[in-house]
Amino acid sequence: MNVTTKSQGMTEIKNGSIISPHGFHAGGLHCGIRKTKLDLAWLYTEKEAVAAAVYTTNSFKAAPLNVTKESIESNQTLSALICNSGVANACTGKQGEVDALEMRHLTAAKLGLAEKDVAVASTGLIGTLLPMDKIRSGIDEIDFNKPSAASFESAILTTDTVRKGVAVTLEIDGKTVTIGGAAKGSGMINPNMATMLSFITTDAHIEKGALTNALKSITNQSYNMITVDGDTSTNDMVCVMANGLAGNDQLDENHPEWHQFYEALFFVSQSLAKSIARDGEGATKLIEVQVEGAHTEEEAQQIAKSIIGSNLVKTAIHGSDANWGRIITAIGYSGIEIDPNAVDVALGDIDVVKQGVPVDFDEIEAKRYLEQDEIVIYASVGKGTASSKGWGCDLSYDYVQINASYRT
Amino acid sequence: MNVTTKSQGMTEIKNGSIISPHGFHAGGLHCGIRKTKLDLAWLYTEKEAVAAAVYTTNSFKAAPLNVTKESIESNQTLSALICNSGVANACTGKQGEVDALEMRHLTAAKLGLAEKDVAVASTGLIGTLLPMDKIRSGIDEIDFNKPSAASFESAILTTDTVRKGVAVTLEIDGKTVTIGGAAKGSGMINPNMATMLSFITTDAHIEKGALTNALKSITNQSYNMITVDGDTSTNDMVCVMANGLAGNDQLDENHPEWHQFYEALFFVSQSLAKSIARDGEGATKLIEVQVEGAHTEEEAQQIAKSIIGSNLVKTAIHGSDANWGRIITAIGYSGIEIDPNAVDVALGDIDVVKQGVPVDFDEIEAKRYLEQDEIVIYASVGKGTASSKGWGCDLSYDYVQINASYRT
């Protein structure tokens, strides 16, 4: 196993994935919803897993989300997941609910599980009914004995250009615990969930409530801190499953190594979130915004989201233009009351604003910095002690091209 | 005078402008801030005018706004306005304040007015000091005897592609009252004021408080309902001046023809706001969003802003793609609680969603409709009685091009 050493005893697994934790199996196939790309992904765990999920805040929740919610809420466990791409099964009325329930039923039947043990997810076009004949034969074709993380990662993608997987290991009670994940994103990405699916697996033994609370808290600092285009989709879901096969003592907030587990789960989530931002539709650069000096974390988050969500900031970064005025402007309209004369802004190590007024900086050096593919925008907004990070991408011609003709 | 008949006895003046009302004079010249375009605009009234203004909500308010605010607040009258384009005098610290005050001082001195009789506005690049030598000689060169509405309208523009002027007349107490206006917009346009300047003149005789209240209320239904890119600038201002030369009895909310005056002022404001949306950076189409069935006007406005602000809706309209799923999505994340099953959506006369689910529609007819340069998106969101309208534009390749290299 190729490994990279990480802080706090956590180790990232090279080419790690959603099936790195013990007892998880996953794969994907082409059932015909999309022309040639894989479009049906499956995941199951040998041993029933404790489960938790966070769903989109959009009023138009897609049918599969309600089905998954029902499955998890029955006893907060899951054994399998079925997910299609190409059609979102959103705004599909009664038939959409029937179809999502049938996807769950067929998957449960094939695995000999109860229906409440199966989660369902969909991503793709809104307002189109699922081609259930293709889904039915697709589920029928699944060979649960031939797992492939790469196929799973591919089958959940839409306009994404790269697969997104990650895994880490750490020691808990002297046992090796593994956490893995896979995600898709790309467009319609905005704080408070987006067209984003993220599935996390772990063989840790963990108490249900602790897992739920950890996922909620981590989601606010990872998935909810990325934006591609400010649109929050109907289909977003982050789902975590923990099957306990690592054999550690049950984790909860009082476990002496809880913090290490939390940090590892946080790392996996943040890593997937950043992958989504980096692969935003038409993106050529990952932008990280760091906000410091706010009164509360919520205020720091709101300012970070305001900067990372600004079309004008995003186009300036696309053009490698050190247009700090747009950053200042986005801070100013964030809705958080700040003292303009207490604001510092830097692009990487290059100070551009100090105490609310511009400082002389080397334009050529700034341009050279902004031409890189990872940009950090730093903003200190006052004397508070709270901070936050957010991630997004530049706004390019390709974003317009991709989205001017997505449907037709 | 060429006229077009309007409802309620109001008549739009063909080629009407900010100097259509009696006693107002305006012009513009090139003082050298911009390479060749006009960049210094002036306006004055023979008789002191009652004045009111609304300013940006951005925390970083540009220096000229504070100077104008001070002028108007002294006794709520104005006699002149000076405005430059090219440099916004925002984020310019103490020197910015000194420069804005000097612009006011020089204009007042040249006209023999008190400083408190003069308003100051600037628009353009943030964070750059005004080239005061050019401004000084520019103000010195102004010939107040050679008015030109076209020059005034041109000199306040930045990335705008067309001048924006309008005027209407109506009868009050048997006297002809005229209302005129000029505006600039283009980028950084978002509800709650944007890089938008709008100046309105009228020869109506009107009470100060009534003018202030009317402007605030009308701003919420016009300038605050347009969005180009979601960014709210540091320099926005709407300013109205009423010099009373029409000779009508003093207008206030109790005057029998108050409603007609209010509607005319509303028409002028809405007309300018729509001109700004239509001329959004890179825009090829004006999009009007009509929301009905909300519980309150504020909720209707929030839903309209959510639709008109969606990059995904804007790119779909750019590509003439009837992607109603994105409209539904934007309604769903507007923050207003709605029943998804009560939502209807239409593009012009073409129904695309009824009671939350898609209806069959003729794709070719829809594409033909969306290829026009004025698009109406209609959304009925429930059984409430409140409605709202908002305006915006499509998101094009040109928007990205304009904004990737605005500064450098």
XYZ file of N, CA and C in Angstrom, chain B residues 235-362:
384
model
N -20.417 52.118 -5.274
C -20.647 53.481 -5.739
C -22.076 53.833 -6.130
N -23.000 52.910 -5.931
C -24.345 53.130 -6.464
C -25.081 54.260 -5.792
N -25.875 54.914 -6.600
C -26.681 55.996 -6.073
C -27.826 56.281 -7.037
N -28.997 56.498 -6.473
C -30.121 57.042 -7.235
C -30.433 58.382 -6.600
N -30.495 59.427 -7.404
C -30.699 60.767 -6.856
C -31.797 61.462 -7.658
N -32.743 62.061 -6.970
C -33.829 62.765 -7.656
C -33.854 64.222 -7.201
N -34.070 65.110 -8.149
C -34.118 66.549 -7.865
C -35.407 67.131 -8.458
N -36.136 67.908 -7.650
C -37.430 68.466 -8.079
C -37.410 69.979 -7.850
N -37.403 70.755 -8.947
C -37.214 72.202 -8.771
C -38.503 73.032 -8.732
N -39.643 72.406 -8.933
C -40.915 73.102 -8.734
C -41.325 74.069 -9.831
N -40.562 74.164 -10.920
C -40.859 75.178 -11.950
C -42.141 74.897 -12.749
N -42.721 73.717 -12.614
C -43.970 73.429 -13.331
C -45.132 74.244 -12.767
N -44.990 74.687 -11.531
C -46.002 75.571 -10.964
C -47.235 74.873 -10.433
N -47.207 73.577 -10.269
C -48.348 72.867 -9.671
C -48.419 73.139 -8.166
N -49.578 72.850 -7.578
C -49.679 72.910 -6.118
C -48.742 71.847 -5.540
N -48.221 72.103 -4.336
C -47.234 71.171 -3.789
C -47.804 69.757 -3.670
N -47.066 68.818 -4.240
C -47.482 67.413 -4.185
C -47.082 66.783 -2.860
N -47.984 66.003 -2.298
C -47.626 65.036 -1.260
C -48.658 63.918 -1.327
N -48.594 62.968 -0.408
C -49.448 61.777 -0.500
C -50.940 62.136 -0.484
N -51.287 63.340 0.010
C -52.699 63.716 0.095
C -53.202 64.501 -1.115
N -52.320 64.867 -2.010
C -52.711 65.590 -3.217
C -53.563 64.654 -4.082
N -54.673 65.144 -4.661
C -55.570 64.256 -5.423
C -54.895 63.596 -6.623
N -53.835 64.211 -7.154
C -53.169 63.594 -8.306
C -51.819 62.958 -7.931
N -51.626 62.714 -6.614
C -50.385 62.089 -6.145
C -50.127 60.770 -6.853
N -51.166 59.964 -7.004
C -50.999 58.642 -7.590
C -50.442 58.741 -9.014
N -50.954 59.691 -9.798
C -50.471 59.855 -11.167
C -48.975 60.239 -11.179
N -48.603 61.154 -10.263
C -47.192 61.545 -10.203
C -46.327 60.344 -9.823
N -46.774 59.609 -8.803
C -46.022 58.439 -8.331
C -45.836 57.443 -9.477
N -46.910 57.190 -10.225
C -46.829 56.229 -11.324
C -45.851 56.694 -12.409
N -45.826 57.990 -12.635
C -44.918 58.524 -13.659
C -43.462 58.405 -13.205
N -43.231 58.693 -11.926
C -41.870 58.551 -11.381
C -41.458 57.070 -11.407
N -42.422 56.218 -11.123
C -42.185 54.775 -11.157
C -41.841 54.337 -12.584
N -42.595 54.851 -13.555
C -42.348 54.492 -14.947
C -40.930 54.882 -15.382
N -40.527 56.103 -15.018
C -39.179 56.576 -15.386
C -38.120 55.677 -14.744
N -38.300 55.343 -13.471
C -37.312 54.524 -12.756
C -37.250 53.116 -13.334
N -38.416 52.547 -13.583
C -38.458 51.187 -14.104
C -37.880 51.143 -15.517
N -38.150 52.169 -16.284
C -37.624 52.238 -17.638
C -36.096 52.292 -17.615
N -35.535 53.103 -16.724
C -34.071 53.187 -16.624
C -33.504 51.865 -16.114
N -34.164 51.267 -15.123
C -33.688 49.991 -14.570
C -33.657 48.917 -15.660
N -34.714 48.851 -16.458
C -34.749 47.865 -17.544
C -33.665 48.141 -18.582
N -33.398 49.420 -18.845
C -32.309 49.758 -19.784
C -30.979 49.242 -19.273
N -30.796 49.336 -17.955
C -29.540 48.860 -17.362
C -29.436 47.348 -17.509
N -30.523 46.634 -17.197
C -30.507 45.170 -17.307
C -30.251 44.743 -18.756
N -30.925 45.411 -19.688
C -30.792 45.067 -21.103
C -29.365 45.274 -21.597
N -28.682 46.244 -20.979
C -27.312 46.560 -21.409
C -26.283 45.937 -20.467
N -26.672 44.890 -19.739
C -25.732 44.194 -18.862
C -24.506 43.754 -19.639
N -23.399 43.640 -18.942
C -22.153 43.296 -19.635
C -22.299 41.996 -20.421
N -22.069 42.066 -21.702
C -22.130 40.890 -22.562
C -23.544 40.438 -22.887
N -24.563 41.173 -22.411
C -25.946 40.721 -22.579
C -26.394 40.768 -24.028
N -27.178 39.757 -24.416
C -27.811 39.781 -25.731
C -29.332 39.815 -25.605
N -29.844 39.610 -24.371
C -31.292 39.540 -24.169
C -31.692 40.184 -22.848
N -32.867 40.809 -22.852
C -33.469 41.277 -21.599
C -34.387 40.170 -21.085
N -34.194 39.785 -19.828
C -35.068 38.777 -19.225
C -35.944 39.456 -18.174
N -37.261 39.291 -18.311
C -38.174 39.773 -17.278
C -38.742 38.567 -16.549
N -38.671 38.594 -15.225
C -39.251 37.519 -14.429
C -40.493 38.047 -13.735
N -41.613 37.364 -13.901
C -42.863 37.741 -13.237
C -43.230 36.642 -12.258
N -43.311 37.003 -10.979
C -43.680 36.028 -9.962
C -45.053 36.385 -9.401
N -45.917 35.395 -9.332
C -47.265 35.599 -8.775
C -47.560 34.527 -7.741
N -48.608 34.765 -6.953
C -49.090 33.731 -6.033
C -48.300 33.622 -4.742
N -47.430 34.616 -4.479
C -46.661 34.588 -3.227
C -47.502 35.160 -2.082
N -47.033 34.929 -0.860
C -47.789 35.417 0.303
C -47.592 36.919 0.506
N -46.371 37.394 0.250
C -46.084 38.823 0.431
C -45.263 39.308 -0.761
N -45.255 40.623 -0.955
C -44.462 41.177 -2.041
C -42.973 40.870 -1.831
N -42.524 40.899 -0.574
C -41.112 40.615 -0.293
C -40.761 39.189 -0.728
N -41.662 38.246 -0.457
C -41.392 36.869 -0.866
C -41.371 36.752 -2.388
N -42.314 37.427 -3.034
C -42.337 37.407 -4.507
C -41.037 37.996 -5.055
N -40.578 39.093 -4.438
C -39.334 39.719 -4.894
C -38.148 38.783 -4.715
N -38.116 38.087 -3.572
C -36.970 37.203 -3.308
C -36.918 36.052 -4.315
N -38.076 35.528 -4.659
C -38.122 34.442 -5.650
C -37.714 34.978 -7.033
N -38.221 36.159 -7.388
C -37.851 36.753 -8.681
C -36.344 36.983 -8.763
N -35.764 37.491 -7.679
C -34.315 37.742 -7.663
C -33.537 36.439 -7.768
N -34.060 35.384 -7.145
C -33.371 34.098 -7.188
C -33.323 33.568 -8.617
N -34.437 33.696 -9.340
C -34.469 33.212 -10.729
C -33.556 34.060 -11.613
N -33.720 35.378 -11.498
C -32.996 36.276 -12.400
C -31.495 36.284 -12.087
N -31.127 35.838 -10.873
C -29.714 35.840 -10.480
C -29.001 34.533 -10.765
N -29.714 33.527 -11.244
C -29.101 32.214 -11.443
C -28.231 32.174 -12.697
N -26.950 31.900 -12.524
C -26.054 31.757 -13.678
C -26.554 30.676 -14.628
N -27.151 29.623 -14.066
C -27.591 28.514 -14.904
C -28.812 28.904 -15.729
N -29.730 29.672 -15.145
C -30.859 30.183 -15.922
C -30.340 31.123 -17.006
N -29.409 31.994 -16.629
C -28.899 33.008 -17.550
C -28.155 32.376 -18.733
N -27.386 31.316 -18.472
C -26.689 30.664 -19.584
C -27.672 29.892 -20.454
N -28.697 29.280 -19.832
C -29.699 28.553 -20.628
C -30.419 29.516 -21.571
N -30.802 30.690 -21.064
C -31.476 31.674 -21.916
C -30.508 32.138 -23.011
N -29.245 32.295 -22.662
C -28.257 32.670 -23.680
C -28.258 31.657 -24.816
N -28.362 30.382 -24.474
C -28.342 29.327 -25.479
C -29.737 29.002 -26.023
N -30.746 29.832 -25.685
C -32.136 29.604 -26.128
C -32.599 28.190 -25.806
N -32.227 27.726 -24.601
C -32.531 26.371 -24.166
C -33.635 26.449 -23.104
N -34.776 25.810 -23.373
C -35.923 25.871 -22.452
C -35.693 24.988 -21.226
N -34.593 25.208 -20.536
C -34.193 24.379 -19.393
C -34.937 24.831 -18.141
N -36.221 24.537 -18.090
C -37.078 24.981 -16.990
C -36.652 24.359 -15.666
N -35.908 23.250 -15.697
C -35.441 22.616 -14.454
C -34.609 23.588 -13.630
N -33.858 24.438 -14.322
C -33.034 25.411 -13.607
C -33.882 26.518 -12.987
N -35.012 26.830 -13.625
C -35.917 27.840 -13.057
C -36.551 27.275 -11.788
N -37.017 26.043 -11.879
C -37.579 25.342 -10.721
C -36.554 25.286 -9.586
N -35.312 24.954 -9.956
C -34.250 24.857 -8.956
C -34.043 26.199 -8.256
N -34.013 27.264 -9.037
C -33.800 28.592 -8.461
C -34.964 29.007 -7.558
N -36.176 28.619 -7.918
C -37.326 28.881 -7.038
C -37.127 28.096 -5.742
N -36.659 26.864 -5.883
C -36.516 25.976 -4.726
C -35.477 26.424 -3.727
N -34.429 27.118 -4.187
C -33.395 27.544 -3.229
C -33.500 29.027 -2.894
N -34.623 29.636 -3.237
C -34.779 31.072 -2.984
C -34.833 31.409 -1.505
N -35.064 30.408 -0.674
C -35.179 30.672 0.750
C -36.625 30.885 1.185
N -37.530 30.956 0.227
C -38.948 31.103 0.553
C -39.587 29.722 0.557
N -40.331 29.438 1.622
C -40.969 28.135 1.698
C -42.145 28.082 0.724
N -42.118 27.129 -0.164
C -43.207 26.982 -1.121
C -43.581 25.509 -1.229
N -44.756 25.262 -1.778
C -45.189 23.891 -2.043
C -44.809 23.561 -3.478
N -43.842 22.674 -3.678
C -43.389 22.348 -5.038
C -44.540 21.941 -5.950
N -45.563 21.317 -5.379
C -46.672 20.834 -6.208
C -47.654 21.926 -6.612
N -47.371 23.163 -6.202
C -48.265 24.269 -6.559
C -47.588 25.238 -7.525
N -46.457 24.829 -8.074
C -45.676 25.746 -8.901
C -45.949 25.564 -10.395
N -46.284 26.677 -11.061
C -46.401 26.695 -12.524
C -45.286 27.566 -13.089
N -44.747 27.178 -14.219
C -43.730 27.984 -14.893
C -44.085 28.081 -16.375
N -43.950 29.290 -16.930
C -44.149 29.462 -18.370
C -43.028 30.327 -18.936
N -42.690 30.084 -20.187
C -41.750 30.924 -20.930
C -42.593 31.665 -21.947
N -42.805 32.973 -21.727
C -43.777 33.693 -22.538
C -45.137 33.034 -22.350
N -45.773 32.648 -23.445
C -47.080 31.997 -23.358
C -46.971 30.478 -23.298
N -45.752 29.960 -23.279
C -45.571 28.512 -23.369
C -45.458 27.905 -21.971
N -46.483 27.153 -21.563
C -46.437 26.482 -20.267
C -45.390 25.380 -20.311
N -44.524 25.343 -19.311
C -43.515 24.274 -19.274
C -43.631 23.430 -18.010
N -44.189 23.998 -16.940
C -44.418 23.251 -15.702
C -45.804 23.604 -15.176
N -46.565 22.608 -14.783
C -47.874 22.817 -14.156
C -47.900 21.990 -12.882
N -48.217 22.636 -11.772
C -48.322 21.937 -10.481
C -47.071 21.098 -10.204
N -45.913 21.689 -10.498
C -44.650 21.068 -10.106
C -44.100 20.017 -11.041
N -44.864 19.640 -12.068
C -44.346 18.630 -12.999
C -44.342 19.179 -14.426
N -43.419 18.668 -15.252
C -43.289 19.191 -16.608
C -44.522 18.879 -17.455
N -44.854 19.795 -18.355
C -45.907 19.517 -19.331
C -45.243 19.389 -20.694
N -45.864 18.627 -21.572
C -45.326 18.520 -22.925
C -45.444 19.870 -23.608
N -44.370 20.324 -24.179
C -44.465 21.555 -24.954
C -43.644 21.402 -26.221
N -43.895 22.291 -27.166
C -43.243 22.219 -28.468
C -41.840 22.829 -28.345
